Short mmCIF file of C-alpha atoms and ligand atoms in Angstrom, two decimals:
data_model
loop_
_atom_site.label_atom_id
_atom_site.label_comp_id
_atom_site.label_asym_id
_atom_site.label_seq_id
_atom_site.Cartn_x
_atom_site.Cartn_y
_atom_site.Cartn_z
CA UNK L 1 0.07 -0.03 -0.04
CA UNK L 2 1.47 3.48 -1.13
CA UNK L 3 1.76 5.97 1.83
CA UNK L 4 -0.43 8.19 0.07
CA UNK L 5 -2.96 5.26 -0.01
CA UNK L 6 -2.26 5.20 3.59
CA UNK L 7 -2.68 8.68 4.59
CA UNK L 8 -5.75 9.17 2.94
CA UNK L 9 -7.36 6.42 4.88
CA UNK L 10 -6.10 7.59 7.83
CA UNK L 11 -7.61 11.01 7.34
CA UNK L 12 -11.02 9.24 6.34
CA UNK L 13 -10.95 7.52 9.56
CA UNK L 14 -10.55 10.98 11.03
CA UNK L 15 -13.39 12.24 9.47
CA UNK L 16 -15.80 9.56 10.16
CA UNK L 17 -14.76 9.49 13.77
CA UNK L 18 -15.40 13.06 14.35
CA UNK L 19 -18.44 13.53 12.59
CA UNK L 20 -19.75 10.42 15.03
CA UNK L 21 -18.76 13.07 18.03
CA UNK L 22 -20.54 16.06 16.39
CA UNK L 23 -23.38 13.92 16.11
CA UNK L 24 -22.95 12.42 19.66
CA UNK L 25 -22.43 16.20 20.92
CA UNK L 26 -25.71 17.24 19.36
CA UNK L 27 -27.79 14.99 20.72
CA UNK L 28 -25.94 15.75 24.15
CA UNK L 29 -26.92 19.62 23.14
CA UNK L 30 -30.64 18.49 22.37
CA UNK L 31 -30.94 16.69 25.56
CA UNK L 32 -29.49 19.60 27.61
CA UNK L 33 -32.09 21.88 25.74
CA UNK L 34 -34.27 19.43 26.45
CA UNK L 35 -33.65 19.31 30.16
CA UNK L 36 -33.82 23.26 30.18
CA UNK L 37 -37.00 23.11 29.13
CA UNK L 38 -38.30 20.98 31.29
CA UNK L 39 -36.48 22.91 34.67
CA UNK L 40 -38.19 25.86 33.20
CA UNK L 41 -38.54 27.92 36.67
CA UNK L 42 -41.81 27.15 38.15
CA UNK L 43 -44.52 29.60 39.36
CA UNK L 44 -47.70 29.45 41.34
CA UNK L 45 -50.40 32.05 42.92
CA UNK L 46 -52.62 31.15 45.78
CA UNK L 47 -55.67 33.49 46.57
CA UNK L 48 -58.24 33.67 49.59
CA UNK L 49 -61.54 35.38 49.71
CA UNK L 50 -61.79 35.47 53.91
CA UNK L 51 -62.84 32.24 56.40
CA UNK L 52 -65.20 32.35 59.13
CA UNK L 53 -68.57 30.00 59.29
CA UNK L 54 -69.20 29.41 55.98
CA UNK L 55 -71.52 26.27 55.52
CA UNK L 56 -72.96 24.64 52.73
CA UNK L 57 -76.41 24.65 54.14
CA UNK L 58 -76.36 28.57 54.44
CA UNK L 59 -75.41 29.03 50.86
CA UNK L 60 -77.35 29.45 47.98
CA UNK L 61 -76.23 27.29 44.66
CA UNK L 62 -76.11 30.44 42.81
CA UNK L 63 -74.16 32.56 45.31
CA UNK L 64 -71.58 29.52 45.37
CA UNK L 65 -71.24 29.49 41.84
CA UNK L 66 -70.79 33.61 41.33
CA UNK L 67 -68.15 33.23 44.41
CA UNK L 68 -66.29 30.26 42.38
CA UNK L 69 -66.41 32.10 39.21
CA UNK L 70 -64.95 35.37 40.69
CA UNK L 71 -62.29 33.42 42.54
CA UNK L 72 -61.63 31.72 39.35
CA UNK L 73 -61.27 35.14 37.57
CA UNK L 74 -59.05 36.73 39.84
CA UNK L 75 -56.54 33.49 40.09
CA UNK L 76 -56.47 33.79 36.61
CA UNK L 77 -55.50 37.07 36.10
CA UNK L 78 -52.70 36.63 38.64
CA UNK L 79 -51.47 33.16 37.04
CA UNK L 80 -51.43 35.04 33.29
CA UNK L 81 -49.28 37.69 34.61
CA UNK L 82 -46.97 35.12 35.65
CA UNK L 83 -47.30 32.67 33.02
CA UNK L 84 -45.79 35.64 30.83
CA UNK L 85 -42.64 36.33 32.90
CA UNK L 86 -44.57 39.22 35.07
CA UNK L 87 -43.61 39.81 38.91
CA UNK L 88 -44.91 38.51 41.94
CA UNK L 89 -45.51 41.67 43.08
CA UNK L 90 -48.04 42.53 40.29
CA UNK L 91 -49.52 39.52 39.81
CA UNK L 92 -50.79 39.60 43.42
CA UNK L 93 -52.15 43.51 43.07
CA UNK L 94 -54.00 42.80 40.00
CA UNK L 95 -55.51 39.44 41.46
CA UNK L 96 -56.47 41.67 44.39
CA UNK L 97 -57.75 44.22 42.55
CA UNK L 98 -60.40 41.39 41.00
CA UNK L 99 -61.47 40.88 43.97
CA UNK L 100 -61.58 44.71 45.85
CA UNK L 101 -63.95 45.47 42.99
CA UNK L 102 -66.54 42.69 43.71
CA UNK L 103 -69.06 43.27 46.32
CA UNK L 104 -69.06 39.66 47.32
CA UNK L 105 -65.47 40.26 49.44
CA UNK L 106 -64.89 42.34 52.51
CA UNK L 107 -62.35 44.52 50.47
CA UNK L 108 -62.95 47.52 48.16
CA UNK L 109 -66.39 47.30 47.29
CA UNK L 110 -68.38 45.29 49.36
CA UNK L 111 -66.36 46.18 52.33
CA UNK L 112 -68.23 46.22 56.02
CA UNK L 113 -69.28 49.11 58.24
CA UNK L 114 -67.99 50.39 61.01
CA UNK L 115 -70.06 50.88 64.20
CA UNK L 116 -70.26 54.80 62.72
CA UNK L 117 -71.81 53.30 59.32
CA UNK L 118 -68.72 54.28 57.62
CA UNK L 119 -66.38 52.25 55.69
CA UNK L 120 -62.57 52.22 56.85
CA UNK L 121 -59.90 49.81 54.82
CA UNK L 122 -56.69 48.36 55.34
CA UNK L 123 -54.27 47.17 52.83
CA UNK L 124 -50.70 45.99 52.74
CA UNK L 125 -48.00 44.19 50.58
CA UNK L 126 -44.61 42.64 51.13
CA UNK L 127 -41.91 42.09 48.41
CA UNK L 128 -40.02 38.97 49.48
CA UNK L 129 -37.20 39.78 47.32
CA UNK L 130 -35.89 42.44 49.38
CA UNK L 131 -38.03 42.80 52.14
CA UNK L 132 -39.71 45.68 51.12
CA UNK L 133 -43.53 46.59 52.40
CA UNK L 134 -46.30 48.90 52.09
CA UNK L 135 -49.35 49.29 54.21
CA UNK L 136 -52.39 51.70 54.76
CA UNK L 137 -54.99 51.91 57.21
CA UNK L 138 -58.39 53.23 57.94
CA UNK L 139 -58.89 54.54 54.43
CA UNK L 140 -62.27 55.49 53.56
CA UNK L 141 -61.54 57.12 50.09
CA UNK L 142 -59.67 55.00 48.17
CA UNK L 143 -61.39 52.61 45.59
CA UNK L 144 -58.41 50.26 45.61
CA UNK L 145 -56.24 50.15 48.79
CA UNK L 146 -54.00 47.70 47.85
CA UNK L 147 -52.83 49.96 44.99
CA UNK L 148 -52.10 52.68 47.60
CA UNK L 149 -49.90 50.44 49.59
CA UNK L 150 -47.86 49.74 46.63
CA UNK L 151 -47.24 53.31 46.36
CA UNK L 152 -46.23 53.43 50.07
CA UNK L 153 -43.69 50.84 49.56
CA UNK L 154 -42.31 52.28 46.43
CA UNK L 155 -42.57 56.14 46.65
CA UNK L 156 -42.44 56.86 49.96
CA UNK L 157 -39.89 56.82 52.97
CA UNK L 158 -42.61 54.78 55.22
CA UNK L 159 -44.01 51.49 55.49
CA UNK L 160 -47.40 52.31 56.91
CA UNK L 161 -49.68 55.34 56.74
CA UNK L 162 -53.22 55.89 58.35
CA UNK L 163 -56.59 57.70 57.21
CA UNK L 164 -56.48 61.44 56.68
CA UNK L 165 -52.81 61.48 56.07
CA UNK L 166 -52.66 58.34 53.72
CA UNK L 167 -55.38 59.87 51.68
CA UNK L 168 -53.01 63.18 50.73
CA UNK L 169 -50.19 61.07 49.73
CA UNK L 170 -52.77 59.07 47.37
CA UNK L 171 -53.11 62.31 45.94
CA UNK L 172 -49.40 63.41 45.77
CA UNK L 173 -49.36 59.75 43.69
CA UNK L 174 -52.32 60.57 41.42
CA UNK L 175 -54.34 58.51 43.00
CA UNK L 176 -58.06 59.51 42.55
CA UNK L 177 -60.07 60.11 45.91
CA UNK L 178 -63.77 58.55 45.58
CA UNK L 179 -66.99 59.38 47.22
CA UNK L 180 -67.25 56.78 49.98
CA UNK L 181 -70.68 56.16 49.06
CA UNK L 182 -69.02 53.98 46.44
CA UNK L 183 -68.32 51.29 49.30
CA UNK L 184 -71.86 51.08 50.41
CA UNK L 185 -73.45 47.34 49.84
CA UNK L 186 -77.35 46.64 50.99
CA UNK L 187 -76.14 43.11 52.23
CA UNK L 188 -72.97 44.57 54.64
CA UNK L 189 -75.50 47.53 55.67
CA UNK L 190 -78.21 45.05 57.00
CA UNK L 191 -75.33 42.84 58.75
CA UNK L 192 -74.22 45.97 60.61
CA UNK L 193 -77.98 46.58 61.74
CA UNK L 194 -78.29 43.24 62.65
CA UNK L 195 -74.91 43.06 64.96
CA UNK L 196 -75.82 46.18 66.50
CA UNK L 197 -79.64 44.84 67.42
CA UNK L 198 -77.85 42.04 69.08
CA UNK L 199 -75.35 43.82 71.00
CA UNK L 200 -78.60 45.42 72.62
CA UNK L 201 -80.35 42.58 73.39
CA UNK L 202 -77.08 41.08 74.68
CA UNK L 203 -76.84 44.35 76.94
CA UNK L 204 -80.11 43.39 78.21
CA UNK L 205 -79.17 39.81 79.25
CA UNK L 206 -75.84 40.59 80.58
CA UNK L 207 -74.49 38.29 77.92
CA UNK L 208 -70.93 38.97 76.67
CA UNK L 209 -70.76 40.18 72.75
CA UNK L 210 -67.40 39.05 72.38
CA UNK L 211 -68.56 35.03 72.84
CA UNK L 212 -71.65 35.68 70.93
CA UNK L 213 -71.40 33.42 67.86
CA UNK L 214 -73.79 35.18 65.90
CA UNK L 215 -71.42 38.62 66.60
CA UNK L 216 -68.50 36.46 66.05
CA UNK L 217 -69.77 34.88 62.56
CA UNK L 218 -70.84 37.82 60.78
CA UNK L 219 -67.69 40.16 60.90
CA UNK L 220 -65.01 38.18 58.60
CA UNK L 221 -64.23 38.19 54.71
CA UNK L 222 -61.17 39.86 53.49
CA UNK L 223 -59.04 39.12 50.74
CA UNK L 224 -55.40 38.12 50.17
CA UNK L 225 -52.89 36.57 47.74
CA UNK L 226 -49.37 35.11 47.46
CA UNK L 227 -47.32 34.02 44.63
CA UNK L 228 -44.29 33.06 43.35
CA UNK L 229 -42.87 34.40 40.23
CA UNK L 230 -40.57 32.71 37.66
CA UNK L 231 -37.48 34.53 38.87
CA UNK L 232 -38.04 32.89 42.32
CA UNK L 233 -39.11 36.07 43.91
CA UNK L 234 -41.91 35.53 46.57
CA UNK L 235 -44.71 38.42 47.24
CA UNK L 236 -47.74 38.80 49.35
CA UNK L 237 -50.99 41.14 49.60
CA UNK L 238 -54.02 41.73 51.65
CA UNK L 239 -56.74 44.08 51.33
CA UNK L 240 -59.60 44.03 53.87
CA UNK L 241 -62.65 46.46 55.41
CA UNK L 242 -61.96 44.83 58.54
CA UNK L 243 -64.38 43.77 61.03
CA UNK L 244 -68.20 44.85 61.04
CA UNK L 245 -69.17 46.93 63.83
CA UNK L 246 -65.42 47.70 64.74
CA UNK L 247 -64.83 51.77 66.22
CA UNK L 248 -62.31 54.04 67.41
CA UNK L 249 -60.41 53.62 64.29
CA UNK L 250 -59.63 49.78 64.89
CA UNK L 251 -57.25 48.32 62.67
CA UNK L 252 -56.91 44.55 62.39
CA UNK L 253 -54.18 42.45 61.19
CA UNK L 254 -54.29 42.92 57.50
CA UNK L 255 -51.98 46.32 57.14
CA UNK L 256 -49.41 44.73 59.99
CA UNK L 257 -46.42 43.42 58.30
CA UNK L 258 -45.75 40.06 60.38
CA UNK L 259 -49.60 39.54 60.79
CA UNK L 260 -51.96 39.88 57.76
CA UNK L 261 -48.96 39.87 55.33
CA UNK L 262 -45.52 38.65 55.00
CA UNK L 263 -43.39 37.57 52.13
CA UNK L 264 -39.33 36.54 52.11
CA UNK L 265 -37.37 35.03 49.45
CA UNK L 266 -35.92 32.70 51.96
CA UNK L 267 -39.21 31.06 52.95
CA UNK L 268 -42.29 32.03 51.91
CA UNK L 269 -45.34 34.54 51.28
CA UNK L 270 -48.27 34.52 53.78
CA UNK L 271 -51.49 36.21 53.58
CA UNK L 272 -54.21 35.62 56.37
CA UNK L 273 -57.77 36.25 56.98
CA UNK L 274 -59.59 36.02 60.14
CA UNK L 275 -60.10 37.92 63.47
CA UNK L 276 -57.39 40.14 63.18
CA UNK L 277 -56.44 40.77 67.02
CA UNK L 278 -55.45 37.22 67.51
CA UNK L 279 -53.50 37.30 64.20
CA UNK L 280 -51.82 40.42 65.37
CA UNK L 281 -50.84 38.94 68.88
CA UNK L 282 -49.63 35.60 67.23
CA UNK L 283 -47.58 37.33 64.51
CA UNK L 284 -49.11 34.79 62.41
CA UNK L 285 -47.79 35.37 58.72
CA UNK L 286 -44.21 36.21 59.95
CA UNK L 287 -44.14 33.12 62.62
CA UNK L 288 -44.98 30.75 59.38
CA UNK L 289 -41.60 32.08 57.56
CA UNK L 290 -39.85 32.31 60.90
CA UNK L 291 -40.69 28.26 61.78
CA UNK L 292 -39.69 27.27 58.55
CA UNK L 293 -36.30 29.42 58.41
CA UNK L 294 -35.54 28.72 62.30
CA UNK L 295 -36.92 25.17 62.42
CA UNK L 296 -36.06 23.93 58.51
CA UNK L 297 -39.61 22.62 58.72
CA UNK L 298 -41.96 22.60 55.11
CA UNK L 299 -44.47 25.37 54.11
CA UNK L 300 -47.19 22.48 55.03
CA UNK L 301 -45.77 21.75 58.77
CA UNK L 302 -45.12 25.56 59.54
CA UNK L 303 -48.64 26.59 58.71
CA UNK L 304 -50.13 23.49 60.66
CA UNK L 305 -48.69 24.11 63.55
CA UNK L 306 -48.88 28.08 63.28
CA UNK L 307 -52.78 28.23 62.62
CA UNK L 308 -54.13 24.57 64.38
CA UNK L 309 -52.43 24.76 67.17
CA UNK L 310 -51.04 28.01 68.18
CA UNK L 311 -53.47 30.34 66.77
CA UNK L 312 -56.37 27.79 67.91
CA UNK L 313 -54.88 27.50 71.74
CA UNK L 314 -54.81 31.35 71.89
CA UNK L 315 -58.70 31.03 70.86
CA UNK L 316 -57.71 33.00 67.08
CA UNK L 317 -60.27 32.09 64.16
CA UNK L 318 -59.44 32.24 60.73
CA UNK L 319 -56.63 30.81 58.22
CA UNK L 320 -53.51 31.81 55.70
CA UNK L 321 -52.75 31.31 52.16
CA UNK L 322 -49.25 30.81 51.38
CA UNK L 323 -46.58 29.46 48.91
CA UNK L 324 -42.93 28.88 49.43
CA UNK L 325 -39.86 29.36 47.35
CA UNK L 326 -40.34 25.72 45.48
CA UNK L 327 -44.03 26.52 44.82
CA UNK L 328 -45.56 24.45 47.36
CA UNK L 329 -48.92 25.72 48.56
CA UNK L 330 -51.04 25.58 51.72
CA UNK L 331 -54.15 26.97 52.47
CA UNK L 332 -54.95 26.24 55.91
CA UNK L 333 -57.71 27.39 58.48
CA UNK L 334 -59.55 26.51 61.57
CA UNK L 335 -62.74 27.43 60.77
CA UNK L 336 -65.78 26.17 59.24
CA UNK L 337 -64.66 27.47 55.49
CA UNK L 338 -62.07 29.51 53.60
CA UNK L 339 -62.89 30.97 50.15
CA UNK L 340 -59.60 29.81 48.70
CA UNK L 341 -57.93 29.18 45.40
CA UNK L 342 -54.67 27.70 43.84
CA UNK L 343 -53.25 27.30 40.72
CA UNK L 344 -50.03 25.87 39.92
CA UNK L 345 -47.50 26.39 36.37
CA UNK L 346 -49.34 24.20 34.52
CA UNK L 347 -52.70 26.30 34.93
CA UNK L 348 -54.24 23.17 37.27
CA UNK L 349 -56.88 25.28 39.62
CA UNK L 350 -58.05 23.74 43.08
CA UNK L 351 -60.89 25.55 44.46
CA UNK L 352 -62.58 25.65 47.58
CA UNK L 353 -65.14 26.82 50.04
CA UNK L 354 -66.10 24.98 52.71
CA UNK L 355 -63.85 22.63 55.29
CA UNK L 356 -64.27 19.37 53.16
CA UNK L 357 -62.83 20.69 49.53
CA UNK L 358 -65.48 21.71 47.28
N1 LIG V 1 -58.48 39.87 59.63
C1 LIG V 1 -59.65 40.80 59.26
C2 LIG V 1 -59.52 41.87 60.41
O1 LIG V 1 -59.25 41.39 61.43
C3 LIG V 1 -60.60 40.69 58.99
C4 LIG V 1 -60.93 39.02 58.19
O2 LIG V 1 -59.69 38.59 57.72
O3 LIG V 1 -61.83 38.85 57.91
O4 LIG V 1 -59.73 43.00 60.30
#
C-alpha cells in the first residue's frame, strides 16, 4: 500500500470519527436543551376571599357559583401575569384588584361597615426579594387600597400610612379620591344593623358580645394573595374592610406586616384572614416564615402548627394562604370555611369554600 493510500485512509477515518462525535455532542445538546425546557422555573399563585362560618347549608347555589367564578377570574389574572414572566408583586396586586372591585368580598367595594356606618379599609403588600413593604390603614376614599399600599412601599420612606394622611399621600401619587358612598352595599349595611341589634339584646341579658356566635360569625371576609414568579421572587398582599361594627378607628392585622402579610424569598409568602386581633398577637404570617427559617420545617408543617395549634390555642379563628420558594402551597384554616383557590404553573386550578374540599 502506498504511503498516499495509507494517509487517505487515515484522514477518512479521522473525518468519520469526528462526525460521530459531532452527532453525539449534538444529541447531548438537544438533551440539555430538553432538560432546560423541563426545568423551566416554576411559579404559582394562591388566594383567599375570607374565612369564617361558611356552611354549605347557608349558601345558595347561585351565590356559590358567583364566588367560584370570581375566585377563578381573579386567580387567572394573576396566573397569566406570572406565565408571561411578570413579577409576583404585579400578580398579587392585579389579582387583589379583581376581588376589591367585587361586592362579594369584604375589601374595596363590599367592605363591611364600622359602628359609625362608614367604611374604613386596610391593606398591605410585601416583596420577598428585598423585604420591602407598604401598608395603609383606615382609608375611606381609596377605591383600591392595595394600590396605595404599593405606592407607600415604592414612593415613600415609610411602611405604613393611615387615615387622612394616607389619602393626602394618595393624591400626591395621582390616585383619585372617591366618594365613600361607592363602598355601600345593602347586605353589608344590613349585617351591621343585625349586629347592633344583637348587642342591644345582649346588653339587656348581660351576655358578652365577645362570645356571641352570631356576632363572631358575622364579622369576617377579607381578600389576599401570595405568589411565586419565574425569577424565584415571592410576594404577598392583603386587603380588607376589617370587621363589622369596628369602632375607635380599630386597625386589624391586614395592614400589619408580619401579622396579615409577610413575604421572604428565603422561605414563603403569606396572607392571613380571620379575627385580626389574634393574628396580631400571634404574628401569624411572620411566624410561619420564621418556623421555616429557624426550624427548617416545610410550609405545610409550619402553617399546620401556627394555625391549628398556636392560633387555635390562643382562641383565634381564621386561616392563611401561603406559597413557598419551590411553589408548594398551603391553604390552612380552623374555621368552617375559607374562600380559596390555587393555580400551579401548569394552570391546574384547585378551588375550595368549605372545610371539606369542594
Ligand atoms: N383579618 C381582618 C381583620 O381583622 C378580617 C378578616 O380577615 O376577615 O380586620
